[in-house]
Amino acid sequence: MNLKKLLPLLPLIVLLLVGCQQEPVNLDVEKSDLMRTDNEFAHLSAEKGASVAFRAYVSEDAILMPDRGHPIQGRDAIYEWMKGGDEVYSLVWEVLGVDVAKSAEMGWTWGEWRFTGPNQAGETVQAFGNYLFVWKKISGKWKVVADIRNPNPPPEQP
């Protein structure tokens, strides 16, 4: 093949290669967006109840791994497991950390949760723990695909 014939095509080839590159992702913006989303999720749980919040923020095929319990698969199953309890218990959490993959298609948040509700004797008790939410961007919105929790002892009083 004659290189002189290919020389006029060189600018077109370069233009195609440059034009096909993806726009760089601003990870700081993505982290901020994910932090805001988790805070909105937590606020909805505090205001309307955990079942309402989880139904709004988890993906259709999400998995919940509660402390001391078996995994629960799917948004509808998670909702069924939680519903009815919103009048008698509360689940609140504080986001302490966030990170996002370079592709900005997945991310994770972690923090501390507090559960308040009645025990078998009807007394109000609290439980505490850590959580890790794994998030995936679905149709441009962050959705929880995995919720992993573990219990902690109560926080130390000052």
PDB file of N, CA and C in Angstrom, residues 22-123:
ATOM      1  N   GLN A  22     -14.171   9.566  25.730  1.00  0.00           N
ATOM      2  CA  GLN A  22     -15.240   9.959  26.636  1.00  0.00           C
ATOM      3  C   GLN A  22     -14.851  11.232  27.374  1.00  0.00           C
ATOM      4  N   GLU A  23     -15.870  12.015  27.697  1.00  0.00           N
ATOM      5  CA  GLU A  23     -15.639  13.219  28.472  1.00  0.00           C
ATOM      6  C   GLU A  23     -15.145  12.804  29.857  1.00  0.00           C
ATOM      7  N   PRO A  24     -14.112  13.477  30.386  1.00  0.00           N
ATOM      8  CA  PRO A  24     -13.603  13.080  31.698  1.00  0.00           C
ATOM      9  C   PRO A  24     -14.659  13.283  32.787  1.00  0.00           C
ATOM     10  N   VAL A  25     -14.643  12.398  33.770  1.00  0.00           N
ATOM     11  CA  VAL A  25     -15.592  12.449  34.872  1.00  0.00           C
ATOM     12  C   VAL A  25     -14.986  13.288  35.989  1.00  0.00           C
ATOM     13  N   ASN A  26     -15.760  14.209  36.529  1.00  0.00           N
ATOM     14  CA  ASN A  26     -15.330  14.999  37.678  1.00  0.00           C
ATOM     15  C   ASN A  26     -15.739  14.226  38.930  1.00  0.00           C
ATOM     16  N   LEU A  27     -14.784  13.516  39.527  1.00  0.00           N
ATOM     17  CA  LEU A  27     -15.095  12.653  40.665  1.00  0.00           C
ATOM     18  C   LEU A  27     -15.537  13.444  41.886  1.00  0.00           C
ATOM     19  N   ASP A  28     -15.031  14.663  42.059  1.00  0.00           N
ATOM     20  CA  ASP A  28     -15.472  15.479  43.192  1.00  0.00           C
ATOM     21  C   ASP A  28     -16.960  15.799  43.084  1.00  0.00           C
ATOM     22  N   VAL A  29     -17.415  16.119  41.889  1.00  0.00           N
ATOM     23  CA  VAL A  29     -18.841  16.397  41.670  1.00  0.00           C
ATOM     24  C   VAL A  29     -19.659  15.134  41.916  1.00  0.00           C
ATOM     25  N   GLU A  30     -19.181  13.994  41.416  1.00  0.00           N
ATOM     26  CA  GLU A  30     -19.902  12.728  41.598  1.00  0.00           C
ATOM     27  C   GLU A  30     -19.974  12.339  43.075  1.00  0.00           C
ATOM     28  N   LYS A  31     -18.868  12.522  43.814  1.00  0.00           N
ATOM     29  CA  LYS A  31     -18.869  12.208  45.248  1.00  0.00           C
ATOM     30  C   LYS A  31     -19.853  13.104  45.993  1.00  0.00           C
ATOM     31  N   SER A  32     -19.847  14.375  45.651  1.00  0.00           N
ATOM     32  CA  SER A  32     -20.769  15.318  46.282  1.00  0.00           C
ATOM     33  C   SER A  32     -22.221  14.931  45.993  1.00  0.00           C
ATOM     34  N   ASP A  33     -22.501  14.538  44.759  1.00  0.00           N
ATOM     35  CA  ASP A  33     -23.850  14.124  44.371  1.00  0.00           C
ATOM     36  C   ASP A  33     -24.274  12.870  45.131  1.00  0.00           C
ATOM     37  N   LEU A  34     -23.362  11.917  45.268  1.00  0.00           N
ATOM     38  CA  LEU A  34     -23.687  10.681  45.981  1.00  0.00           C
ATOM     39  C   LEU A  34     -23.885  10.957  47.471  1.00  0.00           C
ATOM     40  N   MET A  35     -23.056  11.808  48.058  1.00  0.00           N
ATOM     41  CA  MET A  35     -23.211  12.180  49.470  1.00  0.00           C
ATOM     42  C   MET A  35     -24.574  12.849  49.686  1.00  0.00           C
ATOM     43  N   ARG A  36     -24.935  13.756  48.797  1.00  0.00           N
ATOM     44  CA  ARG A  36     -26.231  14.431  48.884  1.00  0.00           C
ATOM     45  C   ARG A  36     -27.371  13.416  48.774  1.00  0.00           C
ATOM     46  N   THR A  37     -27.238  12.459  47.855  1.00  0.00           N
ATOM     47  CA  THR A  37     -28.277  11.445  47.663  1.00  0.00           C
ATOM     48  C   THR A  37     -28.454  10.597  48.916  1.00  0.00           C
ATOM     49  N   ASP A  38     -27.350  10.165  49.534  1.00  0.00           N
ATOM     50  CA  ASP A  38     -27.464   9.354  50.749  1.00  0.00           C
ATOM     51  C   ASP A  38     -28.069  10.183  51.885  1.00  0.00           C
ATOM     52  N   ASN A  39     -27.692  11.458  51.987  1.00  0.00           N
ATOM     53  CA  ASN A  39     -28.289  12.317  53.014  1.00  0.00           C
ATOM     54  C   ASN A  39     -29.791  12.493  52.794  1.00  0.00           C
ATOM     55  N   GLU A  40     -30.217  12.625  51.542  1.00  0.00           N
ATOM     56  CA  GLU A  40     -31.655  12.717  51.236  1.00  0.00           C
ATOM     57  C   GLU A  40     -32.369  11.413  51.601  1.00  0.00           C
ATOM     58  N   PHE A  41     -31.722  10.292  51.326  1.00  0.00           N
ATOM     59  CA  PHE A  41     -32.243   8.967  51.676  1.00  0.00           C
ATOM     60  C   PHE A  41     -32.440   8.883  53.198  1.00  0.00           C
ATOM     61  N   ALA A  42     -31.415   9.288  53.955  1.00  0.00           N
ATOM     62  CA  ALA A  42     -31.487   9.259  55.419  1.00  0.00           C
ATOM     63  C   ALA A  42     -32.594  10.180  55.929  1.00  0.00           C
ATOM     64  N   HIS A  43     -32.708  11.351  55.336  1.00  0.00           N
ATOM     65  CA  HIS A  43     -33.740  12.308  55.746  1.00  0.00           C
ATOM     66  C   HIS A  43     -35.139  11.736  55.498  1.00  0.00           C
ATOM     67  N   LEU A  44     -35.339  11.094  54.357  1.00  0.00           N
ATOM     68  CA  LEU A  44     -36.638  10.488  54.052  1.00  0.00           C
ATOM     69  C   LEU A  44     -36.964   9.381  55.051  1.00  0.00           C
ATOM     70  N   SER A  45     -35.964   8.589  55.444  1.00  0.00           N
ATOM     71  CA  SER A  45     -36.187   7.538  56.432  1.00  0.00           C
ATOM     72  C   SER A  45     -36.616   8.139  57.768  1.00  0.00           C
ATOM     73  N   ALA A  46     -35.957   9.226  58.174  1.00  0.00           N
ATOM     74  CA  ALA A  46     -36.299   9.880  59.439  1.00  0.00           C
ATOM     75  C   ALA A  46     -37.691  10.507  59.393  1.00  0.00           C
ATOM     76  N   GLU A  47     -38.060  11.063  58.243  1.00  0.00           N
ATOM     77  CA  GLU A  47     -39.335  11.784  58.122  1.00  0.00           C
ATOM     78  C   GLU A  47     -40.531  10.876  57.829  1.00  0.00           C
ATOM     79  N   LYS A  48     -40.365   9.916  56.929  1.00  0.00           N
ATOM     80  CA  LYS A  48     -41.499   9.109  56.453  1.00  0.00           C
ATOM     81  C   LYS A  48     -41.422   7.637  56.845  1.00  0.00           C
ATOM     82  N   GLY A  49     -40.259   7.197  57.304  1.00  0.00           N
ATOM     83  CA  GLY A  49     -40.087   5.804  57.684  1.00  0.00           C
ATOM     84  C   GLY A  49     -39.159   5.067  56.740  1.00  0.00           C
ATOM     85  N   ALA A  50     -38.522   4.032  57.285  1.00  0.00           N
ATOM     86  CA  ALA A  50     -37.524   3.283  56.525  1.00  0.00           C
ATOM     87  C   ALA A  50     -38.117   2.588  55.306  1.00  0.00           C
ATOM     88  N   SER A  51     -39.313   2.019  55.430  1.00  0.00           N
ATOM     89  CA  SER A  51     -39.866   1.281  54.287  1.00  0.00           C
ATOM     90  C   SER A  51     -40.103   2.204  53.098  1.00  0.00           C
ATOM     91  N   VAL A  52     -40.602   3.404  53.360  1.00  0.00           N
ATOM     92  CA  VAL A  52     -40.835   4.386  52.294  1.00  0.00           C
ATOM     93  C   VAL A  52     -39.506   4.796  51.661  1.00  0.00           C
ATOM     94  N   ALA A  53     -38.514   5.065  52.508  1.00  0.00           N
ATOM     95  CA  ALA A  53     -37.207   5.506  52.010  1.00  0.00           C
ATOM     96  C   ALA A  53     -36.528   4.422  51.180  1.00  0.00           C
ATOM     97  N   PHE A  54     -36.545   3.200  51.675  1.00  0.00           N
ATOM     98  CA  PHE A  54     -35.886   2.121  50.943  1.00  0.00           C
ATOM     99  C   PHE A  54     -36.598   1.844  49.621  1.00  0.00           C
ATOM    100  N   ARG A  55     -37.909   1.926  49.630  1.00  0.00           N
ATOM    101  CA  ARG A  55     -38.641   1.703  48.380  1.00  0.00           C
ATOM    102  C   ARG A  55     -38.244   2.743  47.334  1.00  0.00           C
ATOM    103  N   ALA A  56     -37.927   3.960  47.772  1.00  0.00           N
ATOM    104  CA  ALA A  56     -37.577   5.043  46.849  1.00  0.00           C
ATOM    105  C   ALA A  56     -36.123   4.984  46.378  1.00  0.00           C
ATOM    106  N   TYR A  57     -35.217   4.468  47.211  1.00  0.00           N
ATOM    107  CA  TYR A  57     -33.794   4.601  46.904  1.00  0.00           C
ATOM    108  C   TYR A  57     -33.067   3.309  46.548  1.00  0.00           C
ATOM    109  N   VAL A  58     -33.681   2.142  46.716  1.00  0.00           N
ATOM    110  CA  VAL A  58     -32.967   0.915  46.351  1.00  0.00           C
ATOM    111  C   VAL A  58     -33.353   0.483  44.941  1.00  0.00           C
ATOM    112  N   SER A  59     -32.433  -0.217  44.297  1.00  0.00           N
ATOM    113  CA  SER A  59     -32.691  -0.710  42.940  1.00  0.00           C
ATOM    114  C   SER A  59     -33.668  -1.882  42.999  1.00  0.00           C
ATOM    115  N   GLU A  60     -34.205  -2.208  41.860  1.00  0.00           N
ATOM    116  CA  GLU A  60     -35.180  -3.298  41.763  1.00  0.00           C
ATOM    117  C   GLU A  60     -34.614  -4.623  42.256  1.00  0.00           C
ATOM    118  N   ASP A  61     -33.309  -4.852  42.022  1.00  0.00           N
ATOM    119  CA  ASP A  61     -32.693  -6.127  42.401  1.00  0.00           C
ATOM    120  C   ASP A  61     -31.734  -5.990  43.584  1.00  0.00           C
ATOM    121  N   ALA A  62     -31.933  -4.973  44.415  1.00  0.00           N
ATOM    122  CA  ALA A  62     -31.045  -4.720  45.554  1.00  0.00           C
ATOM    123  C   ALA A  62     -31.027  -5.904  46.513  1.00  0.00           C
ATOM    124  N   ILE A  63     -29.943  -5.965  47.298  1.00  0.00           N
ATOM    125  CA  ILE A  63     -29.840  -6.969  48.352  1.00  0.00           C
ATOM    126  C   ILE A  63     -29.570  -6.250  49.668  1.00  0.00           C
ATOM    127  N   LEU A  64     -30.310  -6.641  50.696  1.00  0.00           N
ATOM    128  CA  LEU A  64     -30.158  -6.108  52.046  1.00  0.00           C
ATOM    129  C   LEU A  64     -29.586  -7.212  52.908  1.00  0.00           C
ATOM    130  N   MET A  65     -28.485  -6.913  53.596  1.00  0.00           N
ATOM    131  CA  MET A  65     -27.866  -7.876  54.498  1.00  0.00           C
ATOM    132  C   MET A  65     -27.954  -7.321  55.913  1.00  0.00           C
ATOM    133  N   PRO A  66     -29.084  -7.567  56.583  1.00  0.00           N
ATOM    134  CA  PRO A  66     -29.262  -7.008  57.923  1.00  0.00           C
ATOM    135  C   PRO A  66     -28.350  -7.700  58.928  1.00  0.00           C
ATOM    136  N   ASP A  67     -28.025  -6.971  60.005  1.00  0.00           N
ATOM    137  CA  ASP A  67     -27.234  -7.622  61.045  1.00  0.00           C
ATOM    138  C   ASP A  67     -28.085  -8.717  61.679  1.00  0.00           C
ATOM    139  N   ARG A  68     -27.481  -9.811  61.951  1.00  0.00           N
ATOM    140  CA  ARG A  68     -28.125 -10.976  62.566  1.00  0.00           C
ATOM    141  C   ARG A  68     -29.323 -11.497  61.771  1.00  0.00           C
ATOM    142  N   GLY A  69     -29.271 -11.370  60.450  1.00  0.00           N
ATOM    143  CA  GLY A  69     -30.390 -11.847  59.643  1.00  0.00           C
ATOM    144  C   GLY A  69     -29.932 -12.372  58.300  1.00  0.00           C
ATOM    145  N   HIS A  70     -30.830 -13.047  57.626  1.00  0.00           N
ATOM    146  CA  HIS A  70     -30.540 -13.582  56.304  1.00  0.00           C
ATOM    147  C   HIS A  70     -30.692 -12.491  55.249  1.00  0.00           C
ATOM    148  N   PRO A  71     -29.949 -12.573  54.152  1.00  0.00           N
ATOM    149  CA  PRO A  71     -30.080 -11.585  53.075  1.00  0.00           C
ATOM    150  C   PRO A  71     -31.506 -11.537  52.517  1.00  0.00           C
ATOM    151  N   ILE A  72     -31.904 -10.339  52.122  1.00  0.00           N
ATOM    152  CA  ILE A  72     -33.220 -10.118  51.518  1.00  0.00           C
ATOM    153  C   ILE A  72     -32.972  -9.553  50.130  1.00  0.00           C
ATOM    154  N   GLN A  73     -33.502 -10.206  49.100  1.00  0.00           N
ATOM    155  CA  GLN A  73     -33.222  -9.851  47.704  1.00  0.00           C
ATOM    156  C   GLN A  73     -34.429  -9.193  47.052  1.00  0.00           C
ATOM    157  N   GLY A  74     -34.217  -8.006  46.485  1.00  0.00           N
ATOM    158  CA  GLY A  74     -35.244  -7.333  45.698  1.00  0.00           C
ATOM    159  C   GLY A  74     -35.953  -6.216  46.452  1.00  0.00           C
ATOM    160  N   ARG A  75     -36.226  -5.120  45.740  1.00  0.00           N
ATOM    161  CA  ARG A  75     -36.876  -3.947  46.345  1.00  0.00           C
ATOM    162  C   ARG A  75     -38.212  -4.320  46.988  1.00  0.00           C
ATOM    163  N   ASP A  76     -39.031  -5.108  46.304  1.00  0.00           N
ATOM    164  CA  ASP A  76     -40.340  -5.466  46.848  1.00  0.00           C
ATOM    165  C   ASP A  76     -40.214  -6.304  48.119  1.00  0.00           C
ATOM    166  N   ALA A  77     -39.278  -7.244  48.134  1.00  0.00           N
ATOM    167  CA  ALA A  77     -39.071  -8.080  49.318  1.00  0.00           C
ATOM    168  C   ALA A  77     -38.552  -7.244  50.490  1.00  0.00           C
ATOM    169  N   ILE A  78     -37.671  -6.292  50.206  1.00  0.00           N
ATOM    170  CA  ILE A  78     -37.155  -5.404  51.256  1.00  0.00           C
ATOM    171  C   ILE A  78     -38.301  -4.573  51.830  1.00  0.00           C
ATOM    172  N   TYR A  79     -39.136  -4.042  50.951  1.00  0.00           N
ATOM    173  CA  TYR A  79     -40.281  -3.249  51.405  1.00  0.00           C
ATOM    174  C   TYR A  79     -41.216  -4.097  52.271  1.00  0.00           C
ATOM    175  N   GLU A  80     -41.531  -5.304  51.827  1.00  0.00           N
ATOM    176  CA  GLU A  80     -42.423  -6.188  52.594  1.00  0.00           C
ATOM    177  C   GLU A  80     -41.838  -6.497  53.967  1.00  0.00           C
ATOM    178  N   TRP A  81     -40.515  -6.670  54.034  1.00  0.00           N
ATOM    179  CA  TRP A  81     -39.835  -6.967  55.295  1.00  0.00           C
ATOM    180  C   TRP A  81     -39.916  -5.780  56.252  1.00  0.00           C
ATOM    181  N   MET A  82     -39.886  -4.564  55.705  1.00  0.00           N
ATOM    182  CA  MET A  82     -39.869  -3.354  56.535  1.00  0.00           C
ATOM    183  C   MET A  82     -41.245  -2.761  56.820  1.00  0.00           C
ATOM    184  N   LYS A  83     -42.192  -2.940  55.918  1.00  0.00           N
ATOM    185  CA  LYS A  83     -43.467  -2.218  56.025  1.00  0.00           C
ATOM    186  C   LYS A  83     -44.200  -2.578  57.313  1.00  0.00           C
ATOM    187  N   GLY A  84     -44.991  -1.651  57.749  1.00  0.00           N
ATOM    188  CA  GLY A  84     -45.745  -1.855  58.975  1.00  0.00           C
ATOM    189  C   GLY A  84     -44.980  -1.479  60.222  1.00  0.00           C
ATOM    190  N   GLY A  85     -43.673  -1.386  60.109  1.00  0.00           N
ATOM    191  CA  GLY A  85     -42.877  -1.033  61.276  1.00  0.00           C
ATOM    192  C   GLY A  85     -42.620   0.451  61.419  1.00  0.00           C
ATOM    193  N   ASP A  86     -42.932   1.214  60.381  1.00  0.00           N
ATOM    194  CA  ASP A  86     -42.616   2.644  60.409  1.00  0.00           C
ATOM    195  C   ASP A  86     -43.325   3.388  61.537  1.00  0.00           C
ATOM    196  N   GLU A  87     -44.467   2.873  61.997  1.00  0.00           N
ATOM    197  CA  GLU A  87     -45.194   3.533  63.084  1.00  0.00           C
ATOM    198  C   GLU A  87     -44.580   3.223  64.445  1.00  0.00           C
ATOM    199  N   VAL A  88     -43.812   2.145  64.548  1.00  0.00           N
ATOM    200  CA  VAL A  88     -43.297   1.729  65.859  1.00  0.00           C
ATOM    201  C   VAL A  88     -41.781   1.814  65.999  1.00  0.00           C
ATOM    202  N   TYR A  89     -41.053   1.962  64.907  1.00  0.00           N
ATOM    203  CA  TYR A  89     -39.603   2.075  65.026  1.00  0.00           C
ATOM    204  C   TYR A  89     -39.079   3.140  64.076  1.00  0.00           C
ATOM    205  N   SER A  90     -37.842   3.541  64.340  1.00  0.00           N
ATOM    206  CA  SER A  90     -37.184   4.474  63.418  1.00  0.00           C
ATOM    207  C   SER A  90     -35.784   3.960  63.116  1.00  0.00           C
ATOM    208  N   LEU A  91     -35.361   4.189  61.896  1.00  0.00           N
ATOM    209  CA  LEU A  91     -34.014   3.852  61.450  1.00  0.00           C
ATOM    210  C   LEU A  91     -33.422   5.120  60.856  1.00  0.00           C
ATOM    211  N   VAL A  92     -32.398   5.635  61.520  1.00  0.00           N
ATOM    212  CA  VAL A  92     -31.728   6.846  61.045  1.00  0.00           C
ATOM    213  C   VAL A  92     -30.243   6.545  60.906  1.00  0.00           C
ATOM    214  N   TRP A  93     -29.573   7.315  60.047  1.00  0.00           N
ATOM    215  CA  TRP A  93     -28.140   7.115  59.877  1.00  0.00           C
ATOM    216  C   TRP A  93     -27.460   8.414  59.505  1.00  0.00           C
ATOM    217  N   GLU A  94     -26.145   8.396  59.724  1.00  0.00           N
ATOM    218  CA  GLU A  94     -25.301   9.536  59.379  1.00  0.00           C
ATOM    219  C   GLU A  94     -24.225   9.053  58.414  1.00  0.00           C
ATOM    220  N   VAL A  95     -24.123   9.728  57.290  1.00  0.00           N
ATOM    221  CA  VAL A  95     -23.112   9.391  56.288  1.00  0.00           C
ATOM    222  C   VAL A  95     -21.768   9.919  56.778  1.00  0.00           C
ATOM    223  N   LEU A  96     -20.757   9.048  56.817  1.00  0.00           N
ATOM    224  CA  LEU A  96     -19.427   9.458  57.258  1.00  0.00           C
ATOM    225  C   LEU A  96     -18.393   9.431  56.144  1.00  0.00           C
ATOM    226  N   GLY A  97     -18.668   8.703  55.071  1.00  0.00           N
ATOM    227  CA  GLY A  97     -17.698   8.617  53.986  1.00  0.00           C
ATOM    228  C   GLY A  97     -18.353   8.256  52.670  1.00  0.00           C
ATOM    229  N   VAL A  98     -17.669   8.628  51.595  1.00  0.00           N
ATOM    230  CA  VAL A  98     -18.185   8.378  50.247  1.00  0.00           C
ATOM    231  C   VAL A  98     -17.006   8.199  49.305  1.00  0.00           C
ATOM    232  N   ASP A  99     -17.183   7.357  48.309  1.00  0.00           N
ATOM    233  CA  ASP A  99     -16.203   7.238  47.230  1.00  0.00           C
ATOM    234  C   ASP A  99     -16.949   6.790  45.979  1.00  0.00           C
ATOM    235  N   VAL A 100     -16.350   7.083  44.842  1.00  0.00           N
ATOM    236  CA  VAL A 100     -16.963   6.781  43.554  1.00  0.00           C
ATOM    237  C   VAL A 100     -15.905   6.172  42.651  1.00  0.00           C
ATOM    238  N   ALA A 101     -16.274   5.152  41.888  1.00  0.00           N
ATOM    239  CA  ALA A 101     -15.362   4.540  40.919  1.00  0.00           C
ATOM    240  C   ALA A 101     -15.001   5.552  39.837  1.00  0.00           C
ATOM    241  N   LYS A 102     -13.856   5.375  39.215  1.00  0.00           N
ATOM    242  CA  LYS A 102     -13.399   6.300  38.166  1.00  0.00           C
ATOM    243  C   LYS A 102     -14.413   6.456  37.045  1.00  0.00           C
ATOM    244  N   SER A 103     -15.173   5.424  36.778  1.00  0.00           N
ATOM    245  CA  SER A 103     -16.182   5.478  35.714  1.00  0.00           C
ATOM    246  C   SER A 103     -17.424   6.259  36.142  1.00  0.00           C
ATOM    247  N   ALA A 104     -17.564   6.506  37.438  1.00  0.00           N
ATOM    248  CA  ALA A 104     -18.736   7.165  38.041  1.00  0.00           C
ATOM    249  C   ALA A 104     -20.018   6.361  37.827  1.00  0.00           C
ATOM    250  N   GLU A 105     -19.885   5.077  37.562  1.00  0.00           N
ATOM    251  CA  GLU A 105     -21.058   4.214  37.411  1.00  0.00           C
ATOM    252  C   GLU A 105     -21.427   3.531  38.723  1.00  0.00           C
ATOM    253  N   MET A 106     -20.450   3.441  39.649  1.00  0.00           N
ATOM    254  CA  MET A 106     -20.688   2.807  40.943  1.00  0.00           C
ATOM    255  C   MET A 106     -20.023   3.645  42.019  1.00  0.00           C
ATOM    256  N   GLY A 107     -20.553   3.522  43.216  1.00  0.00           N
ATOM    257  CA  GLY A 107     -19.984   4.232  44.352  1.00  0.00           C
ATOM    258  C   GLY A 107     -20.393   3.546  45.635  1.00  0.00           C
ATOM    259  N   TRP A 108     -19.906   4.065  46.755  1.00  0.00           N
ATOM    260  CA  TRP A 108     -20.271   3.499  48.038  1.00  0.00           C
ATOM    261  C   TRP A 108     -20.253   4.598  49.079  1.00  0.00           C
ATOM    262  N   THR A 109     -21.128   4.449  50.047  1.00  0.00           N
ATOM    263  CA  THR A 109     -21.164   5.334  51.197  1.00  0.00           C
ATOM    264  C   THR A 109     -21.165   4.455  52.435  1.00  0.00           C
ATOM    265  N   TRP A 110     -20.675   5.007  53.517  1.00  0.00           N
ATOM    266  CA  TRP A 110     -20.690   4.270  54.773  1.00  0.00           C
ATOM    267  C   TRP A 110     -20.932   5.247  55.911  1.00  0.00           C
ATOM    268  N   GLY A 111     -21.383   4.706  57.019  1.00  0.00           N
ATOM    269  CA  GLY A 111     -21.642   5.552  58.176  1.00  0.00           C
ATOM    270  C   GLY A 111     -22.165   4.738  59.339  1.00  0.00           C
ATOM    271  N   GLU A 112     -22.867   5.439  60.219  1.00  0.00           N
ATOM    272  CA  GLU A 112     -23.392   4.823  61.430  1.00  0.00           C
ATOM    273  C   GLU A 112     -24.915   4.935  61.453  1.00  0.00           C
ATOM    274  N   TRP A 113     -25.577   3.872  61.910  1.00  0.00           N
ATOM    275  CA  TRP A 113     -27.032   3.868  62.000  1.00  0.00           C
ATOM    276  C   TRP A 113     -27.478   3.704  63.442  1.00  0.00           C
ATOM    277  N   ARG A 114     -28.722   4.128  63.686  1.00  0.00           N
ATOM    278  CA  ARG A 114     -29.356   3.948  64.996  1.00  0.00           C
ATOM    279  C   ARG A 114     -30.798   3.497  64.768  1.00  0.00           C
ATOM    280  N   PHE A 115     -31.151   2.423  65.413  1.00  0.00           N
ATOM    281  CA  PHE A 115     -32.501   1.869  65.352  1.00  0.00           C
ATOM    282  C   PHE A 115     -33.148   2.107  66.710  1.00  0.00           C
ATOM    283  N   THR A 116     -34.359   2.637  66.723  1.00  0.00           N
ATOM    284  CA  THR A 116     -35.108   2.852  67.958  1.00  0.00           C
ATOM    285  C   THR A 116     -36.473   2.198  67.795  1.00  0.00           C
ATOM    286  N   GLY A 117     -36.837   1.368  68.770  1.00  0.00           N
ATOM    287  CA  GLY A 117     -38.128   0.695  68.699  1.00  0.00           C
ATOM    288  C   GLY A 117     -38.387  -0.121  69.944  1.00  0.00           C
ATOM    289  N   PRO A 118     -39.570  -0.714  70.039  1.00  0.00           N
ATOM    290  CA  PRO A 118     -39.917  -1.485  71.228  1.00  0.00           C
ATOM    291  C   PRO A 118     -39.303  -2.886  71.204  1.00  0.00           C
ATOM    292  N   ASN A 119     -38.934  -3.361  72.398  1.00  0.00           N
ATOM    293  CA  ASN A 119     -38.503  -4.753  72.511  1.00  0.00           C
ATOM    294  C   ASN A 119     -39.733  -5.613  72.789  1.00  0.00           C
ATOM    295  N   GLN A 120     -39.544  -6.889  73.083  1.00  0.00           N
ATOM    296  CA  GLN A 120     -40.684  -7.794  73.293  1.00  0.00           C
ATOM    297  C   GLN A 120     -41.509  -7.410  74.516  1.00  0.00           C
ATOM    298  N   ALA A 121     -40.888  -6.714  75.471  1.00  0.00           N
ATOM    299  CA  ALA A 121     -41.605  -6.279  76.674  1.00  0.00           C
ATOM    300  C   ALA A 121     -42.308  -4.939  76.460  1.00  0.00           C
ATOM    301  N   GLY A 122     -42.142  -4.361  75.262  1.00  0.00           N
ATOM    302  CA  GLY A 122     -42.783  -3.087  74.972  1.00  0.00           C
ATOM    303  C   GLY A 122     -41.967  -1.872  75.373  1.00  0.00           C
ATOM    304  N   GLU A 123     -40.765  -2.099  75.883  1.00  0.00           N
ATOM    305  CA  GLU A 123     -39.891  -0.989  76.276  1.00  0.00           C
ATOM    306  C   GLU A 123     -39.141  -0.476  75.049  1.00  0.00           C
TER     307      GLU A 123
END
